[in-house]
Amino acid sequence: KEYFRIQQKGEVYYGLLLEVNFEEAFYQHYFLPIAFVSDESFAEKDRILPVTIKGQEGFIIDALNLEAFRKLVYERITTAEPNDTTRVQYHKSVNFEATAYESSKFMGLEQSNTSVIINGKSVIKFFRRIYVDKNPDYEMSRFLSERKGYKNTPAYEGSITIIDSDKANITIALMQELVPNEGDAWDYMLKELHKVFSNLEYKHINVNHLPNIPLFERLTINNVPAQIIDWAGLNVFLKLQVLAQRTAEMHIALGSEFEDTSFTPDHFTGDYEVWLKNRLLYQFQNRLNTVENNLHRLKGLSLELANEFLERKNEIRKRFVDFDWTKLKGERLRVHGDYHLGQVLVKDDDFYLLDFEGEPESTIRDRKVKQPPLKDIAGMFRSFHYAIYATIFNNEKSYPYSREELYKAGEILYRYFVGVFMETYVDQIQKHNINIGYSQERIFILKYCMLEKAVYELGYEMNSRPMWAVIPLEGIMSIINESN
């Protein structure tokens, strides 16, 4: 589609903006930096094609394989002019104190982008799939850390933007602080939950005697029954309070902007309602078709719940249609958009939030639509639910209880997780005058967004691991039954 040159002395690299047209009649854009190498032994797995340039035989490769290219990009960012108006715009944060280039290596995680660690202190994330607009990960990272001083996300250090022939801003790279950490909150939670479920046997707990509470009932740790604390331990609830605090602080920062219109709070409107319903009804119909076409792959509780899902499809559809913006008094903000335990790093006794790129299935425009901040909370609650069921699935033979007893214990634990998180989150949000609506409105939005999230998850599970479809199906039916 387009290309640009990155050159320094004898080094020449090209950045390609590729347009990929699919048979299904849609297209996507990708960024690929390329270089020419003549060394026969270099980057054998990453060669794109053999070529001969000016009589020299060699190969075109992904330029990120060359340390010289990674060094050049880092140096361009760290020496960028404050108001770069060229076609390839490098930007360095005013808060970033750059050091000379020493070394670089690939981060080595499986992801849709390519991340390179520089000097053991910074990470340059090269976006592979690009959009004809600023990437929300760049926008959110820069806004939170540079404009609002939010400390619990990797600090924004710089970026690279391309101005294409239509004058659109295309983000191709984001540089951030490398946060030393002990892994993500998903792995942390799985370890904690394994201890909790192991305690059922160790502490001789009768699941049928565990006290339960209504979903979304707010409660302080002091109000969690002693039986639950004795079973699950105090530490996991203290960690949930910290996570809720950091989440609230993110939303407080996102809800306190009054100049940059892409971040100023908005009210609910008729246009938002139309956009939301169109999007969700289309997604719901897609998931219905997927379930109907894959029923033969399910068995046991998964099959039972899938049949109930199909039988009650009109009831679920009505739940999406029943969104009435005129009854909602809260505000909409820019939000994380794909918030779950895997997007959170654990460092000491604290949490760092990252990856603000948004929901992978959504268009770039949809990812930037202002949403109720409780949409992020709903995503995190669905992640708690997933972690509980993943623990049961992965370790079932380790726990001498029936699957039904484990599910029951998991559902009870889930409600206490939600209750403790909600108490801290709502308390902090209200102290800073962020309007997330009155009590019943909050519960309505949480249920609505959790239903949306569970329906979204159902498509992934049905297509890739049908035995796990029980998790979103259980989530969907519990929300519907709770409401009734």
Short mmCIF file of C-alpha atoms in Angstrom, two decimals:
data_model
loop_
_atom_site.label_atom_id
_atom_site.label_comp_id
_atom_site.label_asym_id
_atom_site.label_seq_id
_atom_site.Cartn_x
_atom_site.Cartn_y
_atom_site.Cartn_z
CA LYS A 1 0.00 0.00 0.00
CA GLU A 2 2.74 2.47 1.04
CA TYR A 3 6.33 2.40 2.22
CA PHE A 4 8.90 4.66 3.85
CA ARG A 5 12.66 4.62 4.29
CA ILE A 6 14.68 4.56 7.51
CA GLN A 7 18.27 5.43 6.69
CA GLN A 8 21.49 6.21 8.53
CA LYS A 9 24.80 6.46 6.69
CA GLY A 10 25.15 3.13 4.83
CA GLU A 11 22.22 1.47 6.58
CA VAL A 12 18.95 1.45 4.65
CA TYR A 13 15.71 -0.11 5.87
CA TYR A 14 12.18 0.10 4.55
CA GLY A 15 8.92 0.13 6.45
CA LEU A 16 6.08 -1.45 4.47
CA LEU A 17 2.43 -0.70 5.15
CA LEU A 18 0.74 -3.76 3.70
CA GLU A 19 -2.90 -4.18 2.75
CA VAL A 20 -4.14 -7.77 2.93
CA ASN A 21 -7.36 -8.52 1.07
CA PHE A 22 -9.27 -11.58 2.27
CA GLU A 23 -11.56 -13.78 0.17
CA GLU A 24 -14.39 -12.99 2.62
CA ALA A 25 -14.39 -9.44 1.22
CA PHE A 26 -12.62 -7.50 3.93
CA TYR A 27 -9.08 -6.22 4.29
CA GLN A 28 -6.55 -5.50 7.05
CA HIS A 29 -3.35 -3.47 7.28
CA TYR A 30 0.00 -4.65 8.61
CA PHE A 31 3.40 -3.10 9.31
CA LEU A 32 6.54 -4.91 8.18
CA PRO A 33 10.05 -3.39 8.43
CA ILE A 34 12.43 -5.06 5.97
CA ALA A 35 16.17 -5.25 5.34
CA PHE A 36 18.52 -6.87 2.81
CA VAL A 37 21.15 -9.33 4.09
CA SER A 38 23.68 -11.36 2.12
CA ASP A 39 24.90 -13.61 4.96
CA GLU A 40 23.80 -17.17 4.05
CA SER A 41 23.69 -18.29 7.71
CA PHE A 42 21.67 -15.36 9.09
CA ALA A 43 17.99 -15.49 10.08
CA GLU A 44 17.18 -18.63 8.09
CA LYS A 45 13.67 -18.90 9.58
CA ASP A 46 12.82 -15.25 9.01
CA ARG A 47 13.61 -14.86 5.32
CA ILE A 48 10.84 -13.40 3.24
CA LEU A 49 12.29 -13.95 -0.24
CA PRO A 50 15.63 -14.32 -2.06
CA VAL A 51 16.68 -11.32 -4.16
CA THR A 52 19.64 -10.01 -6.10
CA ILE A 53 20.43 -6.30 -5.66
CA LYS A 54 23.14 -4.71 -7.81
CA GLY A 55 24.61 -8.15 -8.53
CA GLN A 56 24.66 -9.14 -4.85
CA GLU A 57 22.64 -12.21 -3.92
CA GLY A 58 20.85 -12.23 -0.59
CA PHE A 59 17.54 -12.21 1.21
CA ILE A 60 14.85 -9.80 2.31
CA ILE A 61 14.20 -10.35 6.04
CA ASP A 62 12.16 -8.79 8.82
CA ALA A 63 14.43 -5.92 9.91
CA LEU A 64 13.65 -6.51 13.59
CA ASN A 65 16.03 -9.48 13.42
CA LEU A 66 18.90 -7.02 12.99
CA GLU A 67 20.28 -5.44 16.15
CA ALA A 68 21.50 -2.49 14.07
CA PHE A 69 17.88 -1.72 13.14
CA ARG A 70 16.64 -2.01 16.73
CA LYS A 71 19.46 0.31 17.85
CA LEU A 72 18.63 2.84 15.13
CA VAL A 73 14.93 2.92 16.06
CA TYR A 74 15.74 3.41 19.76
CA GLU A 75 18.16 6.24 18.94
CA ARG A 76 15.63 7.93 16.64
CA ILE A 77 13.05 7.92 19.46
CA THR A 78 15.45 9.14 22.15
CA THR A 79 16.79 12.00 19.99
CA ALA A 80 13.41 13.03 18.54
CA GLU A 81 12.63 16.71 18.04
CA PRO A 82 9.70 17.90 20.22
CA ASN A 83 7.48 18.94 17.28
CA ASP A 84 8.36 16.52 14.51
CA THR A 85 6.34 17.33 11.36
CA THR A 86 7.99 14.84 9.00
CA ARG A 87 6.17 11.85 7.54
CA VAL A 88 7.80 9.41 9.98
CA GLN A 89 7.32 11.03 13.37
CA TYR A 90 9.39 9.88 16.34
CA HIS A 91 8.34 11.06 19.77
CA LYS A 92 10.11 10.99 23.15
CA SER A 93 8.21 11.61 26.38
CA VAL A 94 9.23 14.71 28.31
CA ASN A 95 9.47 12.46 31.39
CA PHE A 96 11.84 9.92 29.85
CA GLU A 97 15.54 10.27 30.66
CA ALA A 98 17.19 8.37 27.83
CA THR A 99 20.43 6.44 28.18
CA ALA A 100 22.81 5.33 25.42
CA TYR A 101 21.93 2.12 23.59
CA GLU A 102 23.63 -0.96 25.07
CA SER A 103 21.68 -4.06 24.10
CA SER A 104 18.35 -5.42 22.91
CA LYS A 105 16.51 -8.74 22.79
CA PHE A 106 13.07 -10.06 21.92
CA MET A 107 10.66 -10.32 24.81
CA GLY A 108 9.80 -13.84 23.69
CA LEU A 109 6.09 -13.87 24.56
CA GLU A 110 3.50 -15.17 22.12
CA GLN A 111 1.48 -12.16 21.06
CA SER A 112 0.12 -10.42 18.01
CA ASN A 113 2.78 -7.68 18.20
CA THR A 114 6.57 -7.88 18.49
CA SER A 115 8.16 -6.52 21.67
CA VAL A 116 11.86 -5.77 22.04
CA ILE A 117 13.57 -5.12 25.39
CA ILE A 118 16.14 -2.30 25.20
CA ASN A 119 18.95 -2.01 27.79
CA GLY A 120 16.92 -4.19 30.16
CA LYS A 121 14.87 -1.09 31.05
CA SER A 122 12.52 -0.25 28.18
CA VAL A 123 10.21 -2.15 25.83
CA ILE A 124 9.49 -1.12 22.24
CA LYS A 125 6.28 -2.75 21.06
CA PHE A 126 6.05 -2.86 17.25
CA PHE A 127 2.41 -3.11 16.20
CA ARG A 128 2.07 -5.71 13.46
CA ARG A 129 -1.59 -5.14 12.68
CA ILE A 130 -2.04 -1.41 12.16
CA TYR A 131 -5.03 0.89 11.81
CA VAL A 132 -5.63 4.09 9.90
CA ASP A 133 -5.78 5.93 13.21
CA LYS A 134 -3.82 6.30 16.45
CA ASN A 135 -3.54 3.00 18.30
CA PRO A 136 -5.58 3.09 21.56
CA ASP A 137 -2.69 1.44 23.44
CA TYR A 138 -0.52 4.45 22.54
CA GLU A 139 -3.28 6.97 23.34
CA MET A 140 -4.18 5.45 26.71
CA SER A 141 -0.59 4.80 27.80
CA ARG A 142 0.49 8.34 27.01
CA PHE A 143 -2.63 9.91 28.55
CA LEU A 144 -2.46 7.93 31.80
CA SER A 145 1.25 8.10 32.52
CA GLU A 146 2.29 11.39 30.89
CA ARG A 147 -0.79 13.58 31.29
CA LYS A 148 -2.33 12.15 34.48
CA GLY A 149 0.72 10.77 36.28
CA TYR A 150 -0.93 7.39 36.87
CA LYS A 151 1.84 5.26 38.38
CA ASN A 152 0.47 1.73 38.05
CA THR A 153 1.00 1.28 34.34
CA PRO A 154 4.34 1.06 32.48
CA ALA A 155 5.47 4.66 31.96
CA TYR A 156 5.10 6.02 28.41
CA GLU A 157 8.57 6.74 26.96
CA GLY A 158 8.07 7.30 23.24
CA SER A 159 6.43 6.25 19.99
CA ILE A 160 6.62 6.18 16.19
CA THR A 161 3.77 7.45 14.03
CA ILE A 162 3.45 7.38 10.24
CA ILE A 163 1.48 10.07 8.39
CA ASP A 164 0.05 8.26 5.37
CA SER A 165 -0.92 9.73 1.99
CA ASP A 166 -4.42 10.52 3.33
CA LYS A 167 -2.87 12.45 6.27
CA ALA A 168 -4.00 9.79 8.78
CA ASN A 169 -1.90 9.09 11.89
CA ILE A 170 -0.83 5.43 12.05
CA THR A 171 0.92 4.25 15.23
CA ILE A 172 3.56 1.64 14.41
CA ALA A 173 5.51 1.49 17.69
CA LEU A 174 5.13 2.30 21.39
CA MET A 175 8.03 2.50 23.86
CA GLN A 176 7.33 1.99 27.56
CA GLU A 177 9.13 1.32 30.80
CA LEU A 178 9.93 -2.35 31.47
CA VAL A 179 8.29 -3.15 34.81
CA PRO A 180 10.16 -5.92 36.70
CA ASN A 181 7.47 -8.36 37.78
CA GLU A 182 6.60 -11.83 39.02
CA GLY A 183 4.29 -12.63 36.11
CA ASP A 184 0.70 -11.75 35.36
CA ALA A 185 -2.28 -11.77 37.71
CA TRP A 186 -3.86 -14.71 35.86
CA ASP A 187 -1.02 -17.08 36.84
CA TYR A 188 -0.93 -15.56 40.31
CA MET A 189 -4.67 -16.13 40.76
CA LEU A 190 -4.47 -19.74 39.53
CA LYS A 191 -1.81 -20.49 42.17
CA GLU A 192 -3.88 -18.84 44.91
CA LEU A 193 -7.04 -20.65 43.85
CA HIS A 194 -5.28 -24.02 43.82
CA LYS A 195 -4.41 -23.42 47.49
CA VAL A 196 -8.01 -22.40 48.21
CA PHE A 197 -9.50 -25.53 46.62
CA SER A 198 -6.86 -27.74 48.28
CA ASN A 199 -8.00 -26.27 51.61
CA LEU A 200 -11.44 -27.85 51.14
CA GLU A 201 -9.94 -31.23 52.00
CA TYR A 202 -7.21 -29.97 54.32
CA LYS A 203 -9.72 -28.09 56.49
CA HIS A 204 -12.47 -30.74 56.18
CA ILE A 205 -14.94 -28.24 54.71
CA ASN A 206 -18.49 -29.26 53.91
CA VAL A 207 -19.35 -27.25 50.79
CA ASN A 208 -23.06 -27.36 51.62
CA HIS A 209 -22.41 -25.52 54.89
CA LEU A 210 -20.53 -22.58 53.33
CA PRO A 211 -22.44 -19.28 53.76
CA ASN A 212 -23.48 -17.57 50.51
CA ILE A 213 -24.34 -13.98 49.56
CA PRO A 214 -26.20 -12.31 46.67
CA LEU A 215 -24.07 -11.46 43.64
CA PHE A 216 -22.78 -7.82 43.70
CA GLU A 217 -23.42 -7.39 47.43
CA ARG A 218 -20.64 -5.07 48.60
CA LEU A 219 -18.76 -6.05 51.73
CA THR A 220 -15.57 -5.15 53.56
CA ILE A 221 -13.12 -7.89 54.51
CA ASN A 222 -14.34 -7.54 58.11
CA ASN A 223 -17.81 -8.55 56.91
CA VAL A 224 -16.63 -11.67 55.08
CA PRO A 225 -17.79 -14.62 57.25
CA ALA A 226 -15.07 -16.28 59.33
CA GLN A 227 -15.80 -19.61 57.60
CA ILE A 228 -14.89 -18.09 54.22
CA ILE A 229 -11.70 -16.44 55.54
CA ASP A 230 -10.71 -19.70 57.25
CA TRP A 231 -11.20 -21.55 53.95
CA ALA A 232 -9.78 -19.09 51.39
CA GLY A 233 -7.31 -17.19 53.60
CA LEU A 234 -7.04 -13.46 54.18
CA ASN A 235 -4.27 -12.76 51.65
CA VAL A 236 -6.32 -13.28 48.47
CA PHE A 237 -8.94 -10.77 49.68
CA LEU A 238 -6.26 -8.21 50.58
CA LYS A 239 -4.84 -8.57 47.05
CA LEU A 240 -8.31 -8.08 45.56
CA GLN A 241 -8.61 -4.83 47.50
CA VAL A 242 -5.32 -3.59 46.00
CA LEU A 243 -6.43 -4.57 42.48
CA ALA A 244 -9.75 -2.78 43.01
CA GLN A 245 -7.89 0.31 44.25
CA ARG A 246 -5.60 0.39 41.18
CA THR A 247 -8.58 -0.14 38.86
CA ALA A 248 -10.49 2.70 40.52
CA GLU A 249 -7.44 4.98 40.22
CA MET A 250 -7.25 4.23 36.49
CA HIS A 251 -10.92 5.19 36.03
CA ILE A 252 -10.50 8.28 38.22
CA ALA A 253 -7.66 9.42 35.93
CA LEU A 254 -9.74 8.65 32.82
CA GLY A 255 -12.77 10.45 34.25
CA SER A 256 -11.05 13.67 35.26
CA GLU A 257 -10.19 15.18 31.86
CA PHE A 258 -11.89 18.38 30.69
CA GLU A 259 -9.72 19.58 27.76
CA ASP A 260 -8.87 16.67 25.46
CA THR A 261 -12.28 15.79 23.98
CA SER A 262 -11.21 12.24 23.16
CA PHE A 263 -11.00 11.68 26.93
CA THR A 264 -13.68 13.97 28.42
CA PRO A 265 -16.61 12.12 30.08
CA ASP A 266 -19.90 11.82 28.15
CA HIS A 267 -23.46 10.96 29.15
CA PHE A 268 -25.49 8.10 27.71
CA THR A 269 -27.27 9.04 24.46
CA GLY A 270 -29.66 7.56 21.94
CA ASP A 271 -26.82 7.23 19.41
CA TYR A 272 -24.80 5.18 21.90
CA GLU A 273 -27.80 2.93 22.55
CA VAL A 274 -28.30 2.26 18.82
CA TRP A 275 -24.58 1.53 18.35
CA LEU A 276 -24.52 -0.81 21.35
CA LYS A 277 -27.62 -2.81 20.42
CA ASN A 278 -26.63 -3.22 16.77
CA ARG A 279 -23.22 -4.49 17.79
CA LEU A 280 -24.42 -6.87 20.49
CA LEU A 281 -27.37 -8.31 18.58
CA TYR A 282 -25.08 -9.07 15.64
CA GLN A 283 -22.57 -10.74 17.98
CA PHE A 284 -25.33 -12.67 19.78
CA GLN A 285 -26.72 -14.05 16.51
CA ASN A 286 -23.21 -15.09 15.49
CA ARG A 287 -22.77 -17.01 18.77
CA LEU A 288 -26.20 -18.64 18.41
CA ASN A 289 -25.20 -19.96 14.99
CA THR A 290 -21.88 -21.21 16.37
CA VAL A 291 -23.54 -23.10 19.24
CA GLU A 292 -26.22 -24.63 16.98
CA ASN A 293 -23.58 -25.84 14.52
CA ASN A 294 -21.32 -27.33 17.21
CA LEU A 295 -23.71 -29.00 19.65
CA HIS A 296 -22.31 -32.40 18.62
CA ARG A 297 -18.95 -31.39 20.15
CA LEU A 298 -20.42 -30.91 23.64
CA LYS A 299 -21.38 -33.34 26.39
CA GLY A 300 -22.44 -33.37 30.04
CA LEU A 301 -23.08 -30.02 31.70
CA SER A 302 -21.76 -28.13 28.65
CA LEU A 303 -24.40 -29.74 26.43
CA GLU A 304 -27.12 -29.22 29.03
CA LEU A 305 -26.29 -25.51 29.36
CA ALA A 306 -25.95 -25.07 25.58
CA ASN A 307 -29.44 -26.47 25.07
CA GLU A 308 -30.78 -24.15 27.76
CA PHE A 309 -28.97 -21.25 26.05
CA LEU A 310 -30.72 -22.08 22.76
CA GLU A 311 -34.11 -22.59 24.41
CA ARG A 312 -33.88 -19.22 26.15
CA LYS A 313 -32.37 -17.28 23.25
CA ASN A 314 -35.34 -14.88 23.04
CA GLU A 315 -35.03 -14.11 26.75
CA ILE A 316 -31.31 -13.39 26.36
CA ARG A 317 -31.88 -11.32 23.21
CA LYS A 318 -34.52 -9.28 25.06
CA ARG A 319 -31.96 -8.56 27.77
CA PHE A 320 -29.74 -6.87 25.18
CA VAL A 321 -32.68 -4.98 23.67
CA ASP A 322 -33.82 -3.72 27.09
CA PHE A 323 -30.99 -1.17 27.32
CA ASP A 324 -32.68 2.24 27.82
CA TRP A 325 -30.26 5.17 27.90
CA THR A 326 -32.88 7.57 29.29
CA LYS A 327 -32.86 5.69 32.62
CA LEU A 328 -29.09 5.91 33.08
CA LYS A 329 -27.55 8.84 34.96
CA GLY A 330 -23.91 7.73 35.04
CA GLU A 331 -21.14 8.83 32.67
CA ARG A 332 -19.19 7.11 29.92
CA LEU A 333 -15.38 7.28 29.78
CA ARG A 334 -12.56 5.95 27.67
CA VAL A 335 -11.91 2.57 29.29
CA HIS A 336 -9.34 -0.21 29.13
CA GLY A 337 -11.69 -2.19 26.90
CA ASP A 338 -10.20 -5.67 27.33
CA TYR A 339 -9.62 -5.80 31.07
CA HIS A 340 -8.85 -9.17 32.65
CA LEU A 341 -6.27 -10.83 34.91
CA GLY A 342 -3.92 -11.46 31.97
CA GLN A 343 -3.61 -7.69 31.40
CA VAL A 344 -2.28 -7.09 34.91
CA LEU A 345 1.30 -7.57 36.13
CA VAL A 346 2.11 -8.58 39.71
CA LYS A 347 5.01 -6.72 41.32
CA ASP A 348 5.68 -7.28 45.02
CA ASP A 349 2.30 -6.63 46.67
CA ASP A 350 1.08 -4.35 43.88
CA PHE A 351 -0.45 -4.52 40.41
CA TYR A 352 0.38 -2.77 37.12
CA LEU A 353 -2.22 -2.46 34.35
CA LEU A 354 -1.21 -2.71 30.70
CA ASP A 355 -2.25 -3.52 27.10
CA PHE A 356 -4.87 -0.88 26.33
CA GLU A 357 -5.31 -1.92 22.70
CA GLY A 358 -8.92 -3.03 23.27
CA GLU A 359 -11.02 -6.02 22.28
CA PRO A 360 -9.34 -7.87 19.37
CA GLU A 361 -12.63 -8.47 17.50
CA SER A 362 -13.69 -4.80 17.63
CA THR A 363 -12.96 -2.18 14.99
CA ILE A 364 -10.55 0.62 15.90
CA ARG A 365 -13.46 3.07 16.00
CA ASP A 366 -15.48 0.86 18.34
CA ARG A 367 -12.51 0.49 20.70
CA LYS A 368 -12.46 4.25 21.21
CA VAL A 369 -16.18 4.63 21.97
CA LYS A 370 -16.65 5.88 25.53
CA GLN A 371 -18.16 3.17 27.71
CA PRO A 372 -19.45 2.84 31.28
CA PRO A 373 -16.32 2.18 33.38
CA LEU A 374 -18.18 -0.78 34.87
CA LYS A 375 -17.58 -2.52 31.51
CA ASP A 376 -13.97 -2.98 32.65
CA ILE A 377 -15.15 -4.27 36.02
CA ALA A 378 -17.47 -6.75 34.29
CA GLY A 379 -14.48 -8.00 32.26
CA MET A 380 -12.45 -8.51 35.43
CA PHE A 381 -15.32 -10.33 37.15
CA ARG A 382 -15.63 -12.67 34.17
CA SER A 383 -11.87 -13.25 34.52
CA PHE A 384 -12.35 -14.21 38.20
CA HIS A 385 -15.04 -16.67 37.09
CA TYR A 386 -12.74 -18.13 34.45
CA ALA A 387 -9.85 -18.51 36.91
CA ILE A 388 -12.06 -20.41 39.37
CA TYR A 389 -13.32 -22.84 36.71
CA ALA A 390 -9.87 -23.20 35.11
CA THR A 391 -8.53 -24.22 38.54
CA ILE A 392 -11.25 -26.88 38.85
CA PHE A 393 -10.66 -28.17 35.30
CA ASN A 394 -6.86 -28.26 35.59
CA ASN A 395 -6.67 -29.89 39.04
CA GLU A 396 -9.95 -31.77 39.42
CA LYS A 397 -8.29 -35.08 40.32
CA SER A 398 -6.40 -33.37 43.15
CA TYR A 399 -9.60 -32.44 45.00
CA PRO A 400 -11.63 -35.35 46.51
CA TYR A 401 -14.98 -33.66 45.84
CA SER A 402 -17.56 -34.14 43.11
CA ARG A 403 -17.50 -31.71 40.20
CA GLU A 404 -20.89 -30.35 41.36
CA GLU A 405 -19.47 -29.64 44.84
CA LEU A 406 -16.44 -27.91 43.33
CA TYR A 407 -18.68 -25.79 41.09
CA LYS A 408 -20.82 -24.85 44.09
CA ALA A 409 -17.76 -23.89 46.16
CA GLY A 410 -16.42 -21.92 43.20
CA GLU A 411 -19.65 -19.97 42.74
CA ILE A 412 -19.73 -19.08 46.45
CA LEU A 413 -16.09 -17.96 46.41
CA TYR A 414 -16.74 -15.93 43.25
CA ARG A 415 -19.47 -13.92 45.00
CA TYR A 416 -17.13 -13.00 47.85
CA PHE A 417 -14.40 -11.99 45.38
CA VAL A 418 -16.90 -9.75 43.58
CA GLY A 419 -18.28 -8.31 46.84
CA VAL A 420 -14.88 -7.35 48.30
CA PHE A 421 -13.67 -5.90 44.97
CA MET A 422 -16.88 -3.88 44.54
CA GLU A 423 -16.71 -2.38 48.03
CA THR A 424 -13.20 -0.96 47.52
CA TYR A 425 -13.80 0.09 43.91
CA VAL A 426 -17.10 1.92 44.47
CA ASP A 427 -15.81 3.56 47.66
CA GLN A 428 -12.79 5.02 45.82
CA ILE A 429 -14.77 6.05 42.73
CA GLN A 430 -17.38 7.91 44.79
CA LYS A 431 -14.76 9.69 46.90
CA HIS A 432 -13.43 11.23 43.67
CA ASN A 433 -16.87 12.13 42.28
CA ILE A 434 -16.73 9.83 39.25
CA ASN A 435 -20.35 9.20 38.29
CA ILE A 436 -20.95 5.47 37.72
CA GLY A 437 -24.67 5.73 38.44
CA TYR A 438 -26.94 4.91 41.36
CA SER A 439 -26.91 1.45 43.01
CA GLN A 440 -29.53 -0.28 40.81
CA GLU A 441 -28.04 1.30 37.70
CA ARG A 442 -24.62 -0.10 38.60
CA ILE A 443 -26.02 -3.60 38.98
CA PHE A 444 -27.93 -3.30 35.69
CA ILE A 445 -24.79 -2.19 33.81
CA LEU A 446 -22.63 -4.88 35.43
CA LYS A 447 -25.10 -7.62 34.48
CA TYR A 448 -25.48 -6.20 30.97
CA CYS A 449 -21.72 -5.99 30.39
CA MET A 450 -21.04 -9.39 31.97
CA LEU A 451 -23.66 -10.94 29.71
CA GLU A 452 -22.02 -9.23 26.73
CA LYS A 453 -18.59 -10.51 27.80
CA ALA A 454 -19.78 -14.07 28.39
CA VAL A 455 -21.47 -14.16 24.96
CA TYR A 456 -18.22 -12.85 23.43
CA GLU A 457 -16.24 -15.60 25.23
CA LEU A 458 -18.65 -18.30 24.06
CA GLY A 459 -17.58 -17.87 20.43
CA TYR A 460 -13.91 -18.38 21.28
CA GLU A 461 -14.54 -21.48 23.41
CA MET A 462 -16.92 -23.15 20.95
CA ASN A 463 -14.39 -22.72 18.15
CA SER A 464 -11.19 -23.63 19.99
CA ARG A 465 -11.91 -25.71 23.14
CA PRO A 466 -15.56 -26.79 23.39
CA MET A 467 -15.14 -28.48 26.79
CA TRP A 468 -14.46 -25.04 28.27
CA ALA A 469 -17.69 -23.63 26.83
CA VAL A 470 -19.25 -24.54 30.18
CA ILE A 471 -17.59 -21.43 31.69
CA PRO A 472 -19.23 -18.72 29.53
CA LEU A 473 -22.46 -20.78 29.37
CA GLU A 474 -22.54 -20.99 33.17
CA GLY A 475 -21.87 -17.25 33.28
CA ILE A 476 -24.69 -16.46 30.83
CA MET A 477 -27.27 -18.64 32.57
CA SER A 478 -26.32 -17.48 36.08
CA ILE A 479 -26.76 -13.82 35.02
CA ILE A 480 -30.15 -14.57 33.43
CA ASN A 481 -31.31 -16.64 36.42
CA GLU A 482 -29.99 -14.07 38.92
CA SER A 483 -32.00 -11.34 37.20
CA ASN A 484 -35.14 -13.46 37.38
#
